[in-house]
Amino acid sequence: MTSLLILNGPNLNLLGQRQPEVYGKTTLAEVEAMCLAKANKTGCTVYFQQSNHEGDLVDTIQAARGIHDGIILNAGAYTHTSVALMDAISSVQVPVCELHLSNIHAREEFRHKSYIAPVAVGQICGFGPAGYALAIDAMLCHLSELSADA
Ligand code: CA2
């Protein structure tokens, strides 16, 4: 069965608890439940993780090789700063879908830059928690195209 890792970066554990005007009222536990329901419907397996630490995120991306078929990554603020995450993605040979709750291109200038985008298959942003289900569909679509080409 196709296995997807859904990896969340710093401060996303606070989802639904702080700044609801920016990030909404849905908690990360509720997002995880939505992803598990989506996995059930689409016949894949999802593993949901969150870390506030850049090195942990690098370790988790490296460990995905040979275990997961795709990664859905909301790297939070590390999106805009982390060459280490970019290098980890480049080296791991597991396709990554970049995901954001908010539309990073409609926000402050510093959020327009993504170190993940150049090494990701694509980016989904601005759709709130629904973006996670969209990202699962997008990654399954990408993986089925890859296996059709093989
Ligand atoms: O829109 C997204 O998903 C972001 O990745 C969220 C990051 C932000 O730095 C990115 O530019 C865009 C911030 C995540 C912080 O999440 C919080 C949730 C609730 C309360 C406080 C922070």
mmCIF file of C-alpha atoms and ligand atoms in Angstrom:
data_model
loop_
_atom_site.group_PDB
_atom_site.id
_atom_site.type_symbol
_atom_site.label_atom_id
_atom_site.label_comp_id
_atom_site.label_asym_id
_atom_site.label_seq_id
_atom_site.Cartn_x
_atom_site.Cartn_y
_atom_site.Cartn_z
ATOM 1 C CA MET A 1 0.000 0.000 0.000
ATOM 2 C CA THR A 2 1.227 3.507 -0.787
ATOM 3 C CA SER A 3 2.698 5.125 2.296
ATOM 4 C CA LEU A 4 2.742 8.898 2.790
ATOM 5 C CA LEU A 5 4.524 10.849 5.482
ATOM 6 C CA ILE A 6 2.813 14.088 6.500
ATOM 7 C CA LEU A 7 5.418 16.187 8.231
ATOM 8 C CA ASN A 8 4.705 19.436 10.074
ATOM 9 C CA GLY A 9 7.248 21.936 11.259
ATOM 10 C CA PRO A 10 7.605 24.504 14.031
ATOM 11 C CA ASN A 11 4.641 25.914 15.928
ATOM 12 C CA LEU A 12 2.068 23.921 13.970
ATOM 13 C CA ASN A 13 1.348 22.067 17.251
ATOM 14 C CA LEU A 14 -0.356 25.351 18.269
ATOM 15 C CA LEU A 15 -2.861 25.166 15.436
ATOM 16 C CA GLY A 16 -6.394 25.999 16.583
ATOM 17 C CA GLN A 17 -5.115 27.245 19.932
ATOM 18 C CA ARG A 18 -3.498 30.607 18.997
ATOM 19 C CA GLN A 19 -3.968 33.171 16.158
ATOM 20 C CA PRO A 20 -7.231 31.623 14.824
ATOM 21 C CA GLU A 21 -7.653 34.747 12.642
ATOM 22 C CA VAL A 22 -4.564 33.685 10.655
ATOM 23 C CA TYR A 23 -4.517 29.876 10.850
ATOM 24 C CA GLY A 24 -8.143 29.004 11.687
ATOM 25 C CA LYS A 25 -9.728 27.060 14.540
ATOM 26 C CA THR A 26 -8.889 23.518 13.452
ATOM 27 C CA THR A 27 -6.336 21.801 15.706
ATOM 28 C CA LEU A 28 -3.450 19.690 14.418
ATOM 29 C CA ALA A 29 -5.115 16.609 15.964
ATOM 30 C CA GLU A 30 -8.221 17.388 13.869
ATOM 31 C CA VAL A 31 -6.067 17.816 10.751
ATOM 32 C CA GLU A 32 -4.505 14.422 11.479
ATOM 33 C CA ALA A 33 -7.991 12.857 11.815
ATOM 34 C CA MET A 34 -8.961 14.396 8.432
ATOM 35 C CA CYS A 35 -5.813 12.942 6.851
ATOM 36 C CA LEU A 36 -6.519 9.483 8.297
ATOM 37 C CA ALA A 37 -10.091 9.643 6.930
ATOM 38 C CA LYS A 38 -8.757 10.715 3.526
ATOM 39 C CA ALA A 39 -6.228 7.856 3.594
ATOM 40 C CA ASN A 40 -9.032 5.423 4.368
ATOM 41 C CA LYS A 41 -11.032 6.662 1.362
ATOM 42 C CA THR A 42 -8.100 6.648 -1.044
ATOM 43 C CA GLY A 43 -6.511 3.404 0.106
ATOM 44 C CA CYS A 44 -3.154 4.702 1.255
ATOM 45 C CA THR A 45 -1.430 4.808 4.622
ATOM 46 C CA VAL A 46 -0.488 8.112 6.234
ATOM 47 C CA TYR A 47 1.960 8.771 9.058
ATOM 48 C CA PHE A 48 1.540 12.146 10.715
ATOM 49 C CA GLN A 49 4.410 13.873 12.533
ATOM 50 C CA GLN A 50 5.279 17.304 13.902
ATOM 51 C CA SER A 51 8.517 18.748 15.243
ATOM 52 C CA ASN A 52 9.641 22.188 16.323
ATOM 53 C CA HIS A 53 13.287 21.281 15.620
ATOM 54 C CA GLU A 54 15.025 21.679 12.277
ATOM 55 C CA GLY A 55 17.443 18.770 12.878
ATOM 56 C CA ASP A 56 14.571 16.430 13.787
ATOM 57 C CA LEU A 57 12.829 17.370 10.535
ATOM 58 C CA VAL A 58 16.061 16.650 8.602
ATOM 59 C CA ASP A 59 16.397 13.265 10.384
ATOM 60 C CA THR A 60 12.771 12.393 9.615
ATOM 61 C CA ILE A 61 13.138 13.306 5.928
ATOM 62 C CA GLN A 62 16.343 11.233 5.658
ATOM 63 C CA ALA A 63 14.658 8.263 7.375
ATOM 64 C CA ALA A 64 11.758 8.338 4.872
ATOM 65 C CA ARG A 65 13.897 6.783 2.136
ATOM 66 C CA GLY A 66 12.721 3.233 1.418
ATOM 67 C CA ILE A 67 9.882 3.579 3.956
ATOM 68 C CA HIS A 68 7.505 6.181 2.492
ATOM 69 C CA ASP A 69 6.530 6.734 -1.145
ATOM 70 C CA GLY A 70 5.927 10.459 -0.738
ATOM 71 C CA ILE A 71 6.202 13.269 1.781
ATOM 72 C CA ILE A 72 3.739 16.101 2.358
ATOM 73 C CA LEU A 73 5.689 18.836 4.091
ATOM 74 C CA ASN A 74 4.448 21.906 5.894
ATOM 75 C CA ALA A 75 7.842 23.147 7.049
ATOM 76 C CA GLY A 76 6.320 26.200 8.758
ATOM 77 C CA ALA A 77 8.771 29.094 9.115
ATOM 78 C CA TYR A 78 11.714 26.835 8.129
ATOM 79 C CA THR A 79 10.256 27.005 4.610
ATOM 80 C CA HIS A 80 11.713 30.486 4.302
ATOM 81 C CA THR A 81 15.115 29.853 5.904
ATOM 82 C CA SER A 82 16.249 26.242 5.756
ATOM 83 C CA VAL A 83 18.936 25.205 3.294
ATOM 84 C CA ALA A 84 19.280 22.095 5.517
ATOM 85 C CA LEU A 85 15.709 20.974 4.722
ATOM 86 C CA MET A 86 16.250 21.745 1.029
ATOM 87 C CA ASP A 87 19.424 19.603 1.019
ATOM 88 C CA ALA A 88 17.684 16.773 2.905
ATOM 89 C CA ILE A 89 14.879 16.707 0.328
ATOM 90 C CA SER A 90 17.373 16.773 -2.566
ATOM 91 C CA SER A 91 19.292 13.827 -1.140
ATOM 92 C CA VAL A 92 16.422 11.547 -0.095
ATOM 93 C CA GLN A 93 14.887 10.689 -3.483
ATOM 94 C CA VAL A 94 11.328 10.661 -2.091
ATOM 95 C CA PRO A 95 8.926 13.098 -3.809
ATOM 96 C CA VAL A 96 7.799 16.011 -1.653
ATOM 97 C CA CYS A 97 4.638 18.117 -1.905
ATOM 98 C CA GLU A 98 5.097 21.508 -0.213
ATOM 99 C CA LEU A 99 2.040 22.532 1.762
ATOM 100 C CA HIS A 100 0.912 25.656 3.606
ATOM 101 C CA LEU A 101 -2.354 26.522 5.282
ATOM 102 C CA SER A 102 -2.073 30.178 4.317
ATOM 103 C CA ASN A 103 -1.298 31.695 0.929
ATOM 104 C CA ILE A 104 2.360 32.532 1.588
ATOM 105 C CA HIS A 105 2.480 34.610 -1.640
ATOM 106 C CA ALA A 106 -0.245 36.953 -0.373
ATOM 107 C CA ARG A 107 1.511 37.546 2.965
ATOM 108 C CA GLU A 108 4.691 39.376 4.022
ATOM 109 C CA GLU A 109 7.526 39.555 1.481
ATOM 110 C CA PHE A 110 9.787 37.266 3.567
ATOM 111 C CA ARG A 111 7.219 34.447 3.227
ATOM 112 C CA HIS A 112 7.343 34.590 -0.588
ATOM 113 C CA LYS A 113 10.739 32.883 -0.622
ATOM 114 C CA SER A 114 10.609 29.091 -0.230
ATOM 115 C CA TYR A 115 13.702 26.893 0.013
ATOM 116 C CA ILE A 116 11.391 23.881 -0.367
ATOM 117 C CA ALA A 117 9.750 24.886 -3.677
ATOM 118 C CA PRO A 118 12.765 24.250 -5.975
ATOM 119 C CA VAL A 119 13.127 20.663 -4.698
ATOM 120 C CA ALA A 120 9.406 19.845 -4.346
ATOM 121 C CA VAL A 121 7.111 18.306 -6.948
ATOM 122 C CA GLY A 122 4.722 21.193 -6.366
ATOM 123 C CA GLN A 123 3.155 23.490 -3.820
ATOM 124 C CA ILE A 124 -0.349 23.753 -2.334
ATOM 125 C CA CYS A 125 -1.096 26.837 -0.244
ATOM 126 C CA GLY A 126 -3.983 29.004 0.855
ATOM 127 C CA PHE A 127 -6.692 26.363 1.306
ATOM 128 C CA GLY A 128 -6.415 25.993 5.087
ATOM 129 C CA PRO A 129 -6.700 22.486 6.562
ATOM 130 C CA ALA A 130 -8.407 21.235 3.361
ATOM 131 C CA GLY A 131 -4.978 21.625 1.732
ATOM 132 C CA TYR A 132 -3.826 18.457 3.506
ATOM 133 C CA ALA A 133 -6.466 16.337 1.729
ATOM 134 C CA LEU A 134 -5.665 18.115 -1.553
ATOM 135 C CA ALA A 135 -1.988 17.315 -1.020
ATOM 136 C CA ILE A 136 -2.769 13.616 -0.461
ATOM 137 C CA ASP A 137 -4.696 13.554 -3.770
ATOM 138 C CA ALA A 138 -1.900 15.453 -5.533
ATOM 139 C CA MET A 139 0.805 13.111 -4.253
ATOM 140 C CA LEU A 140 -1.201 9.963 -5.118
ATOM 141 C CA CYS A 141 -1.740 11.390 -8.612
ATOM 142 C CA HIS A 142 1.994 12.118 -8.967
ATOM 143 C CA LEU A 143 2.962 8.643 -7.741
ATOM 144 C CA SER A 144 0.536 6.905 -10.115
ATOM 145 C CA GLU A 145 1.971 8.901 -13.037
ATOM 146 C CA LEU A 146 5.485 7.899 -11.961
ATOM 147 C CA SER A 147 4.558 4.198 -11.852
ATOM 148 C CA ALA A 148 2.757 4.437 -15.232
ATOM 149 C CA ASP A 149 5.966 5.880 -16.752
ATOM 150 C CA ALA A 150 8.153 3.133 -15.241
HETATM 151 O O1 CA2 B 1 0.650 28.766 6.213
HETATM 152 C C1 CA2 B 1 1.384 27.872 6.670
HETATM 153 O O2 CA2 B 1 1.048 26.702 6.766
HETATM 154 C C2 CA2 B 1 2.778 28.259 7.203
HETATM 155 O O3 CA2 B 1 3.677 27.194 6.892
HETATM 156 C C3 CA2 B 1 2.620 28.408 8.695
HETATM 157 C C4 CA2 B 1 3.893 28.901 9.383
HETATM 158 C C5 CA2 B 1 4.411 30.164 8.678
HETATM 159 O O4 CA2 B 1 5.637 30.564 9.263
HETATM 160 C C6 CA2 B 1 4.590 29.956 7.195
HETATM 161 O O5 CA2 B 1 5.022 31.169 6.636
HETATM 162 C C7 CA2 B 1 3.295 29.529 6.554
HETATM 163 C C8 CA2 B 1 3.621 29.226 10.829
HETATM 164 C C9 CA2 B 1 3.081 28.083 11.592
HETATM 165 C C10 CA2 B 1 2.709 28.593 12.953
HETATM 166 O O6 CA2 B 1 1.491 28.015 13.302
HETATM 167 C C11 CA2 B 1 0.820 28.618 14.315
HETATM 168 C C12 CA2 B 1 -0.448 28.126 14.518
HETATM 169 C C13 CA2 B 1 -1.195 28.686 15.503
HETATM 170 C C14 CA2 B 1 -0.693 29.706 16.291
HETATM 171 C C15 CA2 B 1 0.577 30.160 16.082
HETATM 172 C C16 CA2 B 1 1.351 29.605 15.091
#
